[in-house]
Amino acid sequence: MNDDTTPTDEADEFIAAADAENIEALKAEVAELREKMLRVAADAENAKRRAEREANDARAYAIQKFARDLLGVADNLQRAMQHAPRDAEDPLVKNLAIGLEMTEKELLSAFERNGLKRVDPERGAKFDPHQHQAVMEQPADDVPGGSVLQVLQSGYDLFGRIVRPAMVVVAAKTAGGEKPAEAPVVNPYAQADGEAGAEVDRKA
């Protein structure tokens, strides 16, 4: 202590230094608490999204079994419609065909209202292994090789997930028309979880 300083001045300097140290410590603590708060908020948001996703999956799975049980009804109606005599002269037979058509439309509408959609590719459509299952190949002159030639059984999609792939006949690679780009080689026996047929790796 020199002649110009007093005990009061030293005390003020000590208090100022202590306050600065406390302020830095408090800033560090605030930063740490803020980081923890952000982590907790992120965890809470992730938990909320996970719960919503699980709830949506649970709702979808809850009706998936019921939907599969109804697919047989839809298949029978579709087959009946294919053979229904719409041009029959007998009013009773004609009304029966109309009734079948109305019943099928109402059933498909009920399916769509609940997220279940029919997968029914047109002739010549590109084969999609995620939605279609190839059961055989046939030669054809009017469609590109590797594309859908005929639908043997319609598939169904529930909320973007295939419940049952469409069973299709695929045009042989020697078929006429332009060959689609990177058309898959179909293995009709390769399946996973009842989903569509897989592709064969031609590079192996």
N, CA, C and O of each residue as an XYZ file, in Angstrom:
816
protein
N       0.864     -1.185      0.000
C       0.000      0.000      0.000
C       0.894      1.225      0.000
O       1.750      1.370      0.872
N       0.699      2.128     -0.991
C       1.472      3.355     -1.032
C       0.745      4.466     -0.296
O      -0.339      4.281      0.259
N       1.366      5.591     -0.313
C       0.789      6.704      0.452
C      -0.504      7.220     -0.132
O      -1.319      7.820      0.567
N      -0.699      6.968     -1.496
C      -1.887      7.528     -2.164
C      -3.126      6.640     -1.993
O      -4.245      7.108     -2.204
N      -2.945      5.365     -1.612
C      -4.078      4.456     -1.469
C      -4.541      4.403     -0.035
O      -3.787      4.614      0.915
N      -5.812      4.111      0.070
C      -6.429      4.007      1.399
C      -7.060      2.644      1.536
O      -7.282      1.974      0.527
N      -7.357      2.205      2.744
C      -8.041      0.910      2.928
C      -9.363      0.840      2.176
O      -9.756     -0.228      1.706
N     -10.031      1.943      2.064
C     -11.321      1.946      1.351
C     -11.128      1.660     -0.127
O     -11.906      0.932     -0.743
N     -10.063      2.255     -0.691
C      -9.783      2.010     -2.113
C      -9.450      0.542     -2.359
O      -9.912     -0.048     -3.336
N      -8.660     -0.037     -1.485
C      -8.317     -1.448     -1.635
C      -9.554     -2.333     -1.513
O      -9.704     -3.318     -2.236
N     -10.418     -1.972     -0.606
C     -11.654     -2.752     -0.430
C     -12.523     -2.668     -1.684
O     -13.112     -3.662     -2.110
N     -12.594     -1.480     -2.264
C     -13.392     -1.309     -3.489
C     -12.817     -2.138     -4.631
O     -13.559     -2.756     -5.395
N     -11.472     -2.148     -4.744
C     -10.841     -2.934     -5.802
C     -11.088     -4.433     -5.604
O     -11.333     -5.172     -6.558
N     -11.017     -4.860     -4.336
C     -11.252     -6.285     -4.040
C     -12.695     -6.680     -4.382
O     -12.943     -7.739     -4.958
N     -13.630     -5.812     -4.017
C     -15.046     -6.080     -4.303
C     -15.285     -6.105     -5.813
O     -16.018     -6.951     -6.323
N     -14.644     -5.147     -6.528
C     -14.816     -5.094     -7.984
C     -14.265     -6.359     -8.639
O     -14.883     -6.914     -9.548
N     -13.092     -6.813     -8.170
C     -12.502     -8.037     -8.726
C     -13.379     -9.250     -8.423
O     -13.575    -10.117     -9.275
N     -13.902     -9.298     -7.197
C     -14.774    -10.420     -6.815
C     -16.058    -10.409     -7.646
O     -16.533    -11.457     -8.084
N     -16.613     -9.210     -7.857
C     -17.835     -9.098     -8.669
C     -17.583     -9.548    -10.097
O     -18.417    -10.247    -10.673
N     -16.446     -9.164    -10.687
C     -16.130     -9.565    -12.055
C     -15.994    -11.079    -12.156
O     -16.452    -11.692    -13.120
N     -15.361    -11.674    -11.148
C     -15.200    -13.132    -11.131
C     -16.556    -13.822    -11.019
O     -16.821    -14.820    -11.689
N     -17.415    -13.261    -10.148
C     -18.768    -13.826     -9.987
C     -19.584    -13.690    -11.267
O     -20.343    -14.588    -11.632
N     -19.417    -12.558    -11.940
C     -20.155    -12.338    -13.189
C     -19.737    -13.364    -14.243
O     -20.584    -13.916    -14.946
N     -18.443    -13.616    -14.351
C     -17.960    -14.600    -15.322
C     -18.478    -15.990    -14.984
O     -18.855    -16.763    -15.864
N     -18.486    -16.296    -13.655
C     -18.995    -17.604    -13.238
C     -20.487    -17.735    -13.544
O     -20.965    -18.785    -13.974
N     -21.206    -16.634    -13.309
C     -22.645    -16.658    -13.596
C     -22.915    -16.786    -15.094
O     -23.839    -17.485    -15.509
N     -22.092    -16.099    -15.907
C     -22.252    -16.219    -17.357
C     -22.024    -17.655    -17.820
O     -22.761    -18.177    -18.657
N     -20.988    -18.285    -17.260
C     -20.708    -19.671    -17.622
C     -21.844    -20.584    -17.199
O     -22.211    -21.510    -17.921
N     -22.401    -20.316    -16.017
C     -23.517    -21.138    -15.524
C     -24.759    -20.950    -16.388
O     -25.467    -21.908    -16.697
N     -25.013    -19.691    -16.776
C     -26.164    -19.409    -17.648
C     -26.000    -20.111    -18.986
O     -26.957    -20.682    -19.509
N     -24.794    -20.074    -19.543
C     -24.548    -20.737    -20.831
C     -24.761    -22.249    -20.708
O     -25.328    -22.878    -21.601
N     -24.300    -22.821    -19.591
C     -24.464    -24.258    -19.374
C     -25.943    -24.620    -19.227
O     -26.414    -25.606    -19.796
N     -26.666    -23.803    -18.452
C     -28.098    -24.050    -18.269
C     -28.858    -23.892    -19.583
O     -29.794    -24.644    -19.857
N     -28.457    -22.917    -20.393
C     -29.110    -22.714    -21.691
C     -28.899    -23.934    -22.599
O     -29.821    -24.385    -23.278
N     -27.664    -24.455    -22.593
C     -27.378    -25.629    -23.406
C     -28.201    -26.831    -22.940
O     -28.731    -27.585    -23.756
N     -28.301    -27.001    -21.618
C     -29.115    -28.095    -21.078
C     -30.573    -27.921    -21.458
O     -31.249    -28.887    -21.813
N     -31.064    -26.672    -21.382
C     -32.454    -26.398    -21.730
C     -32.729    -26.730    -23.197
O     -33.769    -27.303    -23.523
N     -31.794    -26.369    -24.079
C     -31.968    -26.657    -25.502
C     -31.972    -28.160    -25.757
O     -32.735    -28.654    -26.587
N     -31.100    -28.897    -25.025
C     -31.077    -30.358    -25.180
C     -32.380    -30.976    -24.712
O     -32.914    -31.877    -25.359
N     -32.897    -30.492    -23.579
C     -34.163    -31.011    -23.057
C     -35.299    -30.706    -24.024
O     -36.154    -31.556    -24.273
N     -35.309    -29.478    -24.576
C     -36.354    -29.117    -25.530
C     -36.281    -29.984    -26.781
O     -37.311    -30.405    -27.307
N     -35.050    -30.254    -27.266
C     -34.885    -31.105    -28.445
C     -35.335    -32.531    -28.156
O     -35.986    -33.162    -28.988
N     -34.982    -33.040    -26.967
C     -35.415    -34.392    -26.590
C     -36.932    -34.473    -26.495
O     -37.537    -35.462    -26.909
N     -37.544    -33.420    -25.946
C     -39.001    -33.403    -25.829
C     -39.669    -33.378    -27.201
O     -40.669    -34.059    -27.424
N     -39.107    -32.585    -28.123
C     -39.663    -32.517    -29.476
C     -39.513    -33.854    -30.193
O     -40.429    -34.307    -30.879
N     -38.336    -34.488    -30.025
C     -38.132    -35.809    -30.638
C     -39.087    -36.842    -30.061
O     -39.623    -37.678    -30.788
N     -39.298    -36.782    -28.748
C     -40.225    -37.717    -28.111
C     -41.654    -37.494    -28.608
O     -42.405    -38.448    -28.808
N     -42.021    -36.224    -28.805
C     -43.355    -35.912    -29.316
C     -43.542    -36.454    -30.727
O     -44.570    -37.055    -31.041
N     -42.527    -36.235    -31.586
C     -42.621    -36.731    -32.966
C     -42.653    -38.249    -32.994
O     -43.391    -38.845    -33.777
N     -41.843    -38.880    -32.130
C     -41.820    -40.338    -32.087
C     -43.174    -40.881    -31.631
O     -43.668    -41.872    -32.167
N     -43.769    -40.215    -30.630
C     -45.075    -40.654    -30.138
C     -46.148    -40.500    -31.219
O     -47.007    -41.367    -31.378
N     -46.090    -39.380    -31.966
C     -47.056    -39.177    -33.045
C     -46.884    -40.231    -34.132
O     -47.863    -40.766    -34.653
N     -45.619    -40.526    -34.473
C     -45.358    -41.533    -35.499
C     -45.838    -42.916    -35.047
O     -46.433    -43.663    -35.824
N     -45.572    -43.240    -33.789
C     -46.011    -44.531    -33.268
C     -47.526    -44.619    -33.202
O     -48.106    -45.675    -33.452
N     -48.175    -43.485    -32.859
C     -49.640    -43.472    -32.821
C     -50.225    -43.669    -34.217
O     -51.196    -44.403    -34.399
N     -49.608    -42.991    -35.216
C     -50.073    -43.156    -36.595
C     -49.870    -44.584    -37.085
O     -50.732    -45.156    -37.752
N     -48.699    -45.158    -36.736
C     -48.437    -46.543    -37.123
C     -49.420    -47.487    -36.452
O     -49.894    -48.448    -37.059
N     -49.720    -47.199    -35.184
C     -50.659    -48.058    -34.457
C     -52.040    -48.013    -35.096
O     -52.712    -49.038    -35.208
N     -52.463    -46.811    -35.519
C     -53.771    -46.701    -36.175
C     -53.762    -47.453    -37.504
O     -54.725    -48.135    -37.855
N     -52.650    -47.314    -38.240
C     -52.561    -47.999    -39.534
C     -52.557    -49.511    -39.350
O     -53.254    -50.230    -40.065
N     -51.765    -49.993    -38.384
C     -51.687    -51.425    -38.165
C     -53.001    -51.967    -37.618
O     -53.352    -53.122    -37.862
N     -53.728    -51.130    -36.877
C     -54.985    -51.586    -36.288
C     -55.995    -51.975    -37.360
O     -56.768    -52.916    -37.179
N     -55.986    -51.242    -38.486
C     -56.951    -51.571    -39.536
C     -56.331    -52.418    -40.643
O     -57.021    -52.835    -41.574
N     -55.012    -52.674    -40.537
C     -54.354    -53.431    -41.603
C     -54.897    -54.858    -41.686
O     -55.179    -55.357    -42.776
N     -55.043    -55.512    -40.532
C     -55.556    -56.888    -40.536
C     -56.998    -56.913    -41.039
O     -57.382    -57.782    -41.822
N     -57.797    -55.931    -40.567
C     -59.186    -55.853    -41.009
C     -59.251    -55.612    -42.510
O     -60.077    -56.200    -43.209
N     -58.361    -54.729    -43.004
C     -58.327    -54.436    -44.444
C     -57.980    -55.692    -45.232
O     -58.599    -55.978    -46.257
N     -56.988    -56.443    -44.753
C     -56.608    -57.667    -45.457
C     -57.765    -58.665    -45.499
O     -57.954    -59.369    -46.491
N     -58.526    -58.716    -44.425
C     -59.672    -59.635    -44.403
C     -60.733    -59.244    -45.431
O     -61.473    -60.095    -45.926
N     -60.800    -57.939    -45.749
C     -61.801    -57.480    -46.717
C     -61.327    -57.587    -48.164
O     -62.125    -57.449    -49.091
N     -60.041    -57.831    -48.356
C     -59.532    -57.894    -49.725
C     -60.155    -59.044    -50.504
O     -60.362    -58.935    -51.712
N     -60.454    -60.140    -49.824
C     -61.106    -61.258    -50.499
C     -62.478    -60.865    -51.035
O     -62.875    -61.290    -52.120
N     -63.198    -60.049    -50.264
C     -64.503    -59.560    -50.719
C     -64.327    -58.696    -51.963
O     -65.069    -58.837    -52.934
N     -63.341    -57.803    -51.928
C     -63.087    -56.939    -53.085
C     -62.683    -57.765    -54.302
O     -63.099    -57.467    -55.421
N     -61.867    -58.811    -54.086
C     -61.450    -59.671    -55.204
C     -62.654    -60.366    -55.833
O     -62.777    -60.415    -57.057
N     -63.540    -60.902    -54.997
C     -64.716    -61.600    -55.519
C     -65.637    -60.652    -56.282
O     -66.196    -61.019    -57.315
N     -65.790    -59.437    -55.771
C     -66.614    -58.458    -56.490
C     -65.983    -58.088    -57.825
O     -66.678    -57.938    -58.830
N     -64.658    -57.942    -57.828
C     -63.971    -57.597    -59.082
C     -64.130    -58.715    -60.109
O     -64.384    -58.451    -61.285
N     -63.982    -59.960    -59.665
C     -64.168    -61.086    -60.588
C     -65.608    -61.159    -61.084
O     -65.852    -61.451    -62.255
N     -66.558    -60.895    -60.192
C     -67.961    -60.912    -60.596
C     -68.243    -59.821    -61.619
O     -69.003    -60.027    -62.564
N     -67.617    -58.646    -61.421
C     -67.815    -57.551    -62.366
C     -67.251    -57.886    -63.738
O     -67.817    -57.485    -64.755
N     -66.137    -58.621    -63.776
C     -65.514    -58.969    -65.048
C     -66.402    -59.899    -65.877
O     -66.309    -59.919    -67.104
N     -67.254    -60.664    -65.210
C     -68.111    -61.609    -65.918
C     -69.594    -61.207    -65.877
O     -70.464    -61.962    -66.312
N     -69.860    -60.025    -65.356
C     -71.251    -59.586    -65.258
C     -71.799    -59.258    -66.650
O     -71.166    -58.516    -67.401
N     -72.967    -59.802    -67.000
C     -73.575    -59.528    -68.317
C     -74.266    -58.166    -68.335
O     -75.477    -58.080    -68.131
N     -73.502    -57.105    -68.577
C     -74.068    -55.756    -68.529
C     -75.074    -55.514    -69.663
O     -75.979    -54.691    -69.529
N     -74.910    -56.229    -70.771
C     -75.788    -56.011    -71.925
C     -76.919    -57.045    -71.996
O     -77.538    -57.231    -73.044
N     -77.175    -57.699    -70.885
C     -78.217    -58.730    -70.880
C     -79.590    -58.100    -71.138
O     -79.872    -56.985    -70.698
N     -80.427    -58.836    -71.855
C     -81.769    -58.340    -72.146
C     -82.710    -58.548    -70.962
O     -83.675    -57.805    -70.783
N     -82.421    -59.553    -70.170
C     -83.247    -59.824    -68.992
C     -83.049    -58.707    -67.963
O     -81.924    -58.506    -67.504
N     -84.099    -57.976    -67.587
C     -83.958    -56.865    -66.627
C     -83.398    -57.328    -65.285
O     -82.646    -56.593    -64.645
N     -83.751    -58.519    -64.860
C     -83.257    -59.014    -63.580
C     -81.740    -59.193    -63.607
O     -81.043    -58.800    -62.672
N     -81.240    -59.791    -64.688
C     -79.797    -60.002    -64.820
C     -79.074    -58.661    -64.960
O     -78.012    -58.456    -64.374
N     -79.658    -57.755    -65.740
C     -79.039    -56.445    -65.937
C     -78.983    -55.667    -64.629
O     -77.972    -55.032    -64.328
N     -80.053    -55.711    -63.853
C     -80.074    -55.024    -62.559
C     -79.074    -55.647    -61.579
O     -78.485    -54.956    -60.748
N     -78.897    -56.971    -61.696
C     -77.913    -57.635    -60.848
C     -76.502    -57.131    -61.163
O     -75.708    -56.885    -60.254
N     -76.196    -56.980    -62.460
C     -74.886    -56.467    -62.865
C     -74.689    -55.037    -62.372
O     -73.604    -54.677    -61.917
N     -75.743    -54.221    -62.464
C     -75.657    -52.836    -61.984
C     -75.445    -52.815    -60.472
O     -74.667    -52.015    -59.954
N     -76.149    -53.706    -59.772
C     -75.996    -53.784    -58.322
C     -74.582    -54.180    -57.916
O     -74.029    -53.647    -56.953
N     -73.999    -55.126    -58.664
C     -72.621    -55.518    -58.382
C     -71.666    -54.348    -58.586
O     -70.753    -54.134    -57.788
N     -71.882    -53.597    -59.654
C     -71.021    -52.448    -59.941
C     -71.133    -51.393    -58.844
O     -70.124    -50.837    -58.411
N     -72.342    -51.120    -58.398
C     -72.552    -50.126    -57.344
C     -71.928    -50.589    -56.026
O     -71.353    -49.791    -55.285
N     -72.048    -51.886    -55.744
C     -71.474    -52.422    -54.508
C     -69.961    -52.321    -54.526
O     -69.342    -51.965    -53.523
N     -69.361    -52.638    -55.681
C     -67.912    -52.550    -55.785
C     -67.447    -51.100    -55.628
O     -66.465    -50.845    -54.931
N     -68.131    -50.155    -56.261
C     -67.760    -48.749    -56.145
C     -67.860    -48.265    -54.703
O     -66.999    -47.524    -54.230
N     -68.915    -48.686    -54.007
C     -69.091    -48.263    -52.621
C     -68.010    -48.863    -51.724
O     -67.518    -48.195    -50.815
N     -67.641    -50.116    -51.976
C     -66.593    -50.750    -51.188
C     -65.258    -50.051    -51.409
O     -64.535    -49.781    -50.450
N     -64.922    -49.755    -52.668
C     -63.662    -49.067    -52.962
C     -63.655    -47.654    -52.379
O     -62.613    -47.168    -51.939
N     -64.808    -47.001    -52.375
C     -64.900    -45.664    -51.765
C     -64.657    -45.750    -50.258
O     -63.978    -44.902    -49.680
N     -65.221    -46.787    -49.631
C     -64.991    -46.982    -48.195
C     -63.519    -47.267    -47.923
O     -62.959    -46.791    -46.935
N     -62.897    -48.044    -48.802
C     -61.461    -48.308    -48.671
C     -60.667    -47.003    -48.718
O     -59.824    -46.750    -47.857
N     -60.940    -46.182    -49.725
C     -60.176    -44.951    -49.911
C     -60.405    -43.971    -48.765
O     -59.487    -43.251    -48.375
N     -61.610    -43.938    -48.229
C     -61.869    -43.052    -47.087
C     -61.035    -43.447    -45.880
O     -60.765    -42.619    -45.009
N     -60.632    -44.687    -45.827
C     -59.834    -45.177    -44.701
C     -58.377    -45.424    -45.082
O     -57.660    -46.132    -44.376
N     -57.939    -44.839    -46.201
C     -56.535    -44.878    -46.570
C     -56.098    -46.090    -47.364
O     -54.904    -46.263    -47.608
N     -57.045    -46.947    -47.780
C     -56.702    -48.153    -48.535
C     -57.032    -47.924    -50.005
O     -58.185    -47.673    -50.358
N     -56.008    -48.012    -50.865
C     -56.194    -47.733    -52.285
C     -55.785    -48.943    -53.120
O     -54.840    -49.661    -52.795
N     -56.529    -49.141    -54.205
C     -56.239    -50.268    -55.096
C     -55.030    -49.952    -55.970
O     -54.902    -48.843    -56.490
N     -54.149    -50.930    -56.126
C     -52.996    -50.829    -57.025
C     -53.302    -51.698    -58.235
O     -53.261    -52.926    -58.158
N     -53.608    -51.052    -59.348
C     -54.064    -51.766    -60.543
C     -53.381    -51.161    -61.765
O     -54.011    -50.386    -62.484
N     -52.108    -51.491    -62.025
C     -51.366    -50.854    -63.121
C     -51.961    -51.162    -64.490
O     -52.490    -52.249    -64.719
N     -51.867    -50.199    -65.389
C     -52.375    -50.380    -66.745
C     -51.395    -51.205    -67.574
O     -50.217    -51.318    -67.235
N     -51.892    -51.768    -68.645
C     -51.041    -52.517    -69.567
C     -49.973    -51.591    -70.143
O     -50.283    -50.502    -70.626
N     -48.726    -52.024    -70.089
C     -47.628    -51.211    -70.580
C     -46.986    -50.337    -69.528
O     -45.976    -49.688    -69.798
N     -47.566    -50.305    -68.299
C     -46.970    -49.503    -67.233
C     -45.632    -50.107    -66.814
O     -45.431    -51.318    -66.915
N     -44.723    -49.259    -66.346
C     -43.410    -49.737    -65.917
C     -43.546    -50.604    -64.672
O     -44.264    -50.249    -63.737
N     -42.866    -51.723    -64.663
C     -42.916    -52.620    -63.511
C     -42.243    -51.954    -62.313
O     -41.115    -51.470    -62.413
N     -42.950    -51.936    -61.171
C     -42.431    -51.352    -59.940
C     -42.326    -52.459    -58.890
O     -43.351    -52.926    -58.395
N     -41.124    -52.884    -58.543
C     -40.988    -53.987    -57.587
C     -41.507    -53.665    -56.198
O     -41.696    -54.569    -55.384
N     -41.742    -52.375    -55.911
C     -42.277    -51.996    -54.608
C     -43.798    -52.144    -54.556
O     -44.381    -52.202    -53.473
N     -44.436    -52.205    -55.720
C     -45.891    -52.304    -55.754
C     -46.400    -53.538    -56.493
O     -47.553    -53.935    -56.326
N     -45.546    -54.137    -57.302
C     -45.975    -55.253    -58.142
C     -45.184    -56.514    -57.819
O     -44.033    -56.458    -57.387
N     -45.829    -57.642    -58.040
C     -45.147    -58.926    -57.926
C     -45.319    -59.679    -59.245
O     -46.433    -60.034    -59.629
N     -44.210    -59.914    -59.927
C     -44.261    -60.609    -61.217
C     -44.375    -62.108    -60.971
O     -43.588    -62.688    -60.222
N     -45.359    -62.725    -61.606
C     -45.545    -64.169    -61.436
C     -45.134    -64.935    -62.685
O     -44.908    -66.144    -62.626
N     -45.034    -64.239    -63.820
C     -44.591    -64.894    -65.049
C     -44.233    -63.852    -66.102
O     -44.573    -62.676    -65.972
N     -43.544    -64.300    -67.141
C     -43.223    -63.457    -68.291
C     -43.872    -64.044    -69.533
O     -43.962    -65.261    -69.691
N     -44.321    -63.156    -70.411
C     -44.919    -63.576    -71.672
C     -44.437    -62.656    -72.780
O     -44.205    -61.471    -72.540
N     -44.284    -63.179    -73.979
C     -43.908    -62.311    -75.102
C     -45.064    -61.399    -75.492
O     -46.228    -61.782    -75.381
N     -44.746    -60.216    -75.939
C     -45.766    -59.256    -76.387
C     -45.123    -58.315    -77.392
O     -43.948    -57.969    -77.268
N     -45.903    -57.903    -78.391
C     -45.395    -57.022    -79.441
C     -45.807    -55.571    -79.255
O     -45.246    -54.680    -79.893
N     -46.791    -55.323    -78.378
C     -47.342    -53.973    -78.279
C     -46.863    -53.206    -77.054
O     -47.207    -52.034    -76.900
N     -46.078    -53.832    -76.177
C     -45.583    -53.136    -74.981
C     -44.090    -53.385    -74.844
O     -43.596    -54.407    -75.320
N     -43.358    -52.475    -74.207
C     -41.916    -52.679    -74.029
C     -41.622    -53.881    -73.134
O     -42.408    -54.205    -72.244
N     -40.507    -54.530    -73.369
C     -40.105    -55.626    -72.518
C     -39.857    -55.162    -71.094
O     -39.311    -54.081    -70.869
N     -40.260    -55.982    -70.135
C     -40.082    -55.627    -68.731
C     -41.203    -54.799    -68.144
O     -41.156    -54.462    -66.961
N     -42.214    -54.458    -68.934
C     -43.342    -53.680    -68.423
C     -44.518    -54.608    -68.112
O     -44.510    -55.787    -68.464
N     -45.523    -54.047    -67.447
C     -46.692    -54.835    -67.047
C     -47.509    -55.194    -68.278
O     -47.853    -54.340    -69.095
N     -47.808    -56.473    -68.386
C     -48.589    -56.965    -69.519
C     -50.032    -57.220    -69.114
O     -50.956    -56.936    -69.875
N     -50.224    -57.756    -67.916
C     -51.579    -58.097    -67.458
C     -51.588    -58.147    -65.933
O     -50.603    -58.555    -65.316
N     -52.693    -57.736    -65.330
C     -52.865    -57.810    -63.879
C     -53.712    -59.040    -63.560
O     -54.859    -59.149    -63.993
N     -53.134    -59.953    -62.803
C     -53.866    -61.153    -62.407
C     -54.652    -60.928    -61.120
O     -55.727    -61.497    -60.931
N     -54.109    -60.100    -60.246
C     -54.795    -59.780    -58.991
C     -54.369    -58.385    -58.554
O     -53.178    -58.086    -58.469
N     -55.350    -57.540    -58.279
C     -55.047    -56.164    -57.877
C     -54.333    -56.156    -56.528
O     -54.560    -57.018    -55.679
N     -53.466    -55.161    -56.353
C     -52.812    -54.966    -55.070
C     -53.499    -53.850    -54.303
O     -54.402    -53.191    -54.820
N     -53.065    -53.642    -53.065
C     -53.652    -52.589    -52.232
C     -52.574    -51.913    -51.408
O     -51.628    -52.540    -50.931
N     -52.758    -50.595    -51.259
C     -51.811    -49.729    -50.566
C     -52.531    -49.073    -49.393
O     -53.591    -48.475    -49.573
N     -51.961    -49.181    -48.186
C     -52.569    -48.596    -46.990
C     -51.643    -47.519    -46.435
O     -50.570    -47.821    -45.912
N     -52.066    -46.256    -46.554
C     -51.283    -45.121    -46.066
C     -49.852    -45.156    -46.600
O     -48.900    -44.910    -45.860
N     -49.710    -45.463    -47.888
C     -48.400    -45.457    -48.503
C     -47.603    -46.731    -48.305
O     -46.470    -46.826    -48.775
N     -48.165    -47.707    -47.625
C     -47.474    -48.977    -47.406
C     -48.261    -50.095    -48.091
O     -49.476    -50.209    -47.932
N     -47.544    -50.909    -48.849
C     -48.207    -51.971    -49.589
C     -48.722    -53.048    -48.638
O     -47.953    -53.662    -47.899
N     -50.041    -53.266    -48.671
C     -50.657    -54.351    -47.903
C     -50.548    -55.647    -48.693
O     -50.278    -56.717    -48.147
N     -50.769    -55.513    -50.011
C     -50.617    -56.659    -50.901
C     -50.192    -56.151    -52.269
O     -50.863    -55.289    -52.835
N     -49.084    -56.668    -52.818
C     -48.650    -56.210    -54.146
C     -49.582    -56.733    -55.231
O     -50.220    -57.774    -55.071
N     -49.651    -56.004    -56.327
C     -50.436    -56.464    -57.473
C     -49.683    -57.597    -58.162
O     -48.502    -57.459    -58.481
N     -50.360    -58.703    -58.387
C     -49.748    -59.841    -59.077
C     -49.909    -59.617    -60.573
O     -51.029    -59.513    -61.073
N     -48.795    -59.543    -61.286
C     -48.835    -59.148    -62.688
C     -48.048    -60.111    -63.563
O     -47.162    -60.833    -63.106
N     -48.408    -60.090    -64.840
C     -47.629    -60.754    -65.883
C     -46.771    -59.687    -66.534
O     -47.262    -58.611    -66.874
N     -45.483    -59.982    -66.708
C     -44.530    -59.005    -67.256
C     -44.165    -59.395    -68.678
O     -43.983    -60.573    -68.984
N     -44.060    -58.394    -69.545
C     -43.652    -58.641    -70.924
C     -42.204    -59.105    -70.957
O     -41.349    -58.541    -70.274
N     -41.933    -60.124    -71.745
C     -40.575    -60.653    -71.866
C     -39.657    -59.605    -72.464
O     -40.105    -58.712    -73.183
N     -38.364    -59.716    -72.163
C     -37.399    -58.729    -72.649
C     -37.289    -58.716    -74.172
O     -36.819    -57.739    -74.756
N     -37.713    -59.775    -74.798
C     -37.666    -59.827    -76.255
C     -38.918    -59.251    -76.890
O     -39.092    -59.305    -78.107
N     -39.811    -58.686    -76.038
C     -41.066    -58.140    -76.554
C     -40.796    -56.908    -77.394
O     -39.725    -56.308    -77.307
N     -41.771    -56.533    -78.209
C     -41.624    -55.368    -79.079
C     -41.698    -54.080    -78.301
O     -41.902    -54.072    -77.087
N     -41.528    -52.981    -79.028
C     -41.547    -51.672    -78.396
C     -40.184    -51.327    -77.833
O     -39.281    -52.163    -77.803
N     -40.042    -50.083    -77.385
C     -38.769    -49.648    -76.829
C     -38.579    -50.231    -75.443
O     -39.520    -50.329    -74.656
N     -37.369    -50.610    -75.165
C     -37.059    -51.180    -73.861
C     -36.985    -50.065    -72.828
O     -36.264    -49.089    -73.032
N     -37.717    -50.189    -71.720
C     -37.672    -49.129    -70.713
C     -36.291    -49.033    -70.084
O     -35.582    -50.031    -69.957
N     -35.918    -47.819    -69.691
C     -34.592    -47.593    -69.120
C     -34.432    -48.371    -67.828
O     -35.280    -48.309    -66.937
N     -33.323    -49.110    -67.739
C     -32.963    -49.860    -66.555
C     -34.105    -50.727    -66.049
O     -34.382    -50.758    -64.850
N     -34.766    -51.428    -66.956
C     -35.865    -52.307    -66.563
C     -35.327    -53.435    -65.699
O     -34.329    -54.055    -66.067
N     -35.957    -53.725    -64.553
C     -35.431    -54.742    -63.652
C     -35.639    -56.148    -64.178
O     -36.613    -56.427    -64.878
N     -34.716    -57.030    -63.833
C     -34.892    -58.450    -64.094
C     -35.640    -59.027    -62.906
O     -35.144    -58.984    -61.780
N     -36.820    -59.563    -63.141
C     -37.707    -59.934    -62.053
C     -37.499    -61.374    -61.636
O     -37.463    -62.281    -62.468
N     -37.365    -61.570    -60.343
C     -37.361    -62.916    -59.767
C     -38.718    -63.131    -59.122
O     -38.968    -62.584    -58.048
N     -39.602    -63.903    -59.731
C     -40.963    -64.030    -59.208
C     -41.035    -64.741    -57.872
O     -42.083    -64.735    -57.225
N     -39.934    -65.356    -57.446
C     -39.971    -66.101    -56.193
C     -39.399    -65.322    -55.021
O     -39.556    -65.719    -53.867
N     -38.727    -64.202    -55.322
C     -38.097    -63.440    -54.248
C     -39.102    -62.494    -53.646
O     -39.626    -61.618    -54.334
N     -39.381    -62.661    -52.353
C     -40.318    -61.802    -51.651
C     -39.748    -61.483    -50.286
O     -38.889    -62.201    -49.774
N     -40.236    -60.392    -49.697
C     -39.828    -60.035    -48.338
C     -41.041    -59.530    -47.598
O     -41.635    -58.523    -47.982
N     -41.420    -60.235    -46.522
C     -42.572    -59.847    -45.700
C     -43.847    -59.761    -46.505
O     -44.699    -58.920    -46.218
N     -43.999    -60.591    -47.485
C     -45.216    -60.575    -48.276
C     -45.296    -59.389    -49.207
O     -46.355    -59.111    -49.771
N     -44.164    -58.669    -49.382
C     -44.210    -57.500    -50.257
C     -43.860    -57.922    -51.681
O     -43.766    -59.108    -51.995
N     -43.671    -56.919    -52.526
C     -43.538    -57.176    -53.953
C     -42.289    -57.980    -54.265
O     -41.355    -58.055    -53.467
N     -42.299    -58.590    -55.469
C     -41.165    -59.395    -55.905
C     -39.918    -58.551    -56.040
O     -39.992    -57.374    -56.391
N     -38.775    -59.149    -55.765
C     -37.513    -58.408    -55.794
C     -36.880    -58.494    -57.164
O     -37.314    -59.264    -58.021
N     -35.833    -57.679    -57.360
C     -35.109    -57.677    -58.616
C     -33.877    -58.569    -58.516
O     -33.386    -58.864    -57.427
N     -33.400    -58.985    -59.664
C     -32.203    -59.802    -59.718
C     -31.034    -58.919    -60.095
O     -31.132    -58.128    -61.032
N     -29.929    -59.043    -59.379
C     -28.740    -58.254    -59.683
C     -28.032    -58.875    -60.864
O     -27.448    -59.952    -60.752
N     -28.085    -58.191    -62.010
C     -27.474    -58.743    -63.231
C     -25.969    -58.547    -63.250
O     -25.296    -59.101    -64.119
N     -25.411    -57.763    -62.304
C     -23.982    -57.515    -62.279
C     -23.225    -58.598    -61.524
O     -21.998    -58.663    -61.589
N     -23.965    -59.459    -60.798
C     -23.295    -60.459    -59.978
C     -22.630    -61.497    -60.880
O     -22.006    -62.435    -60.386
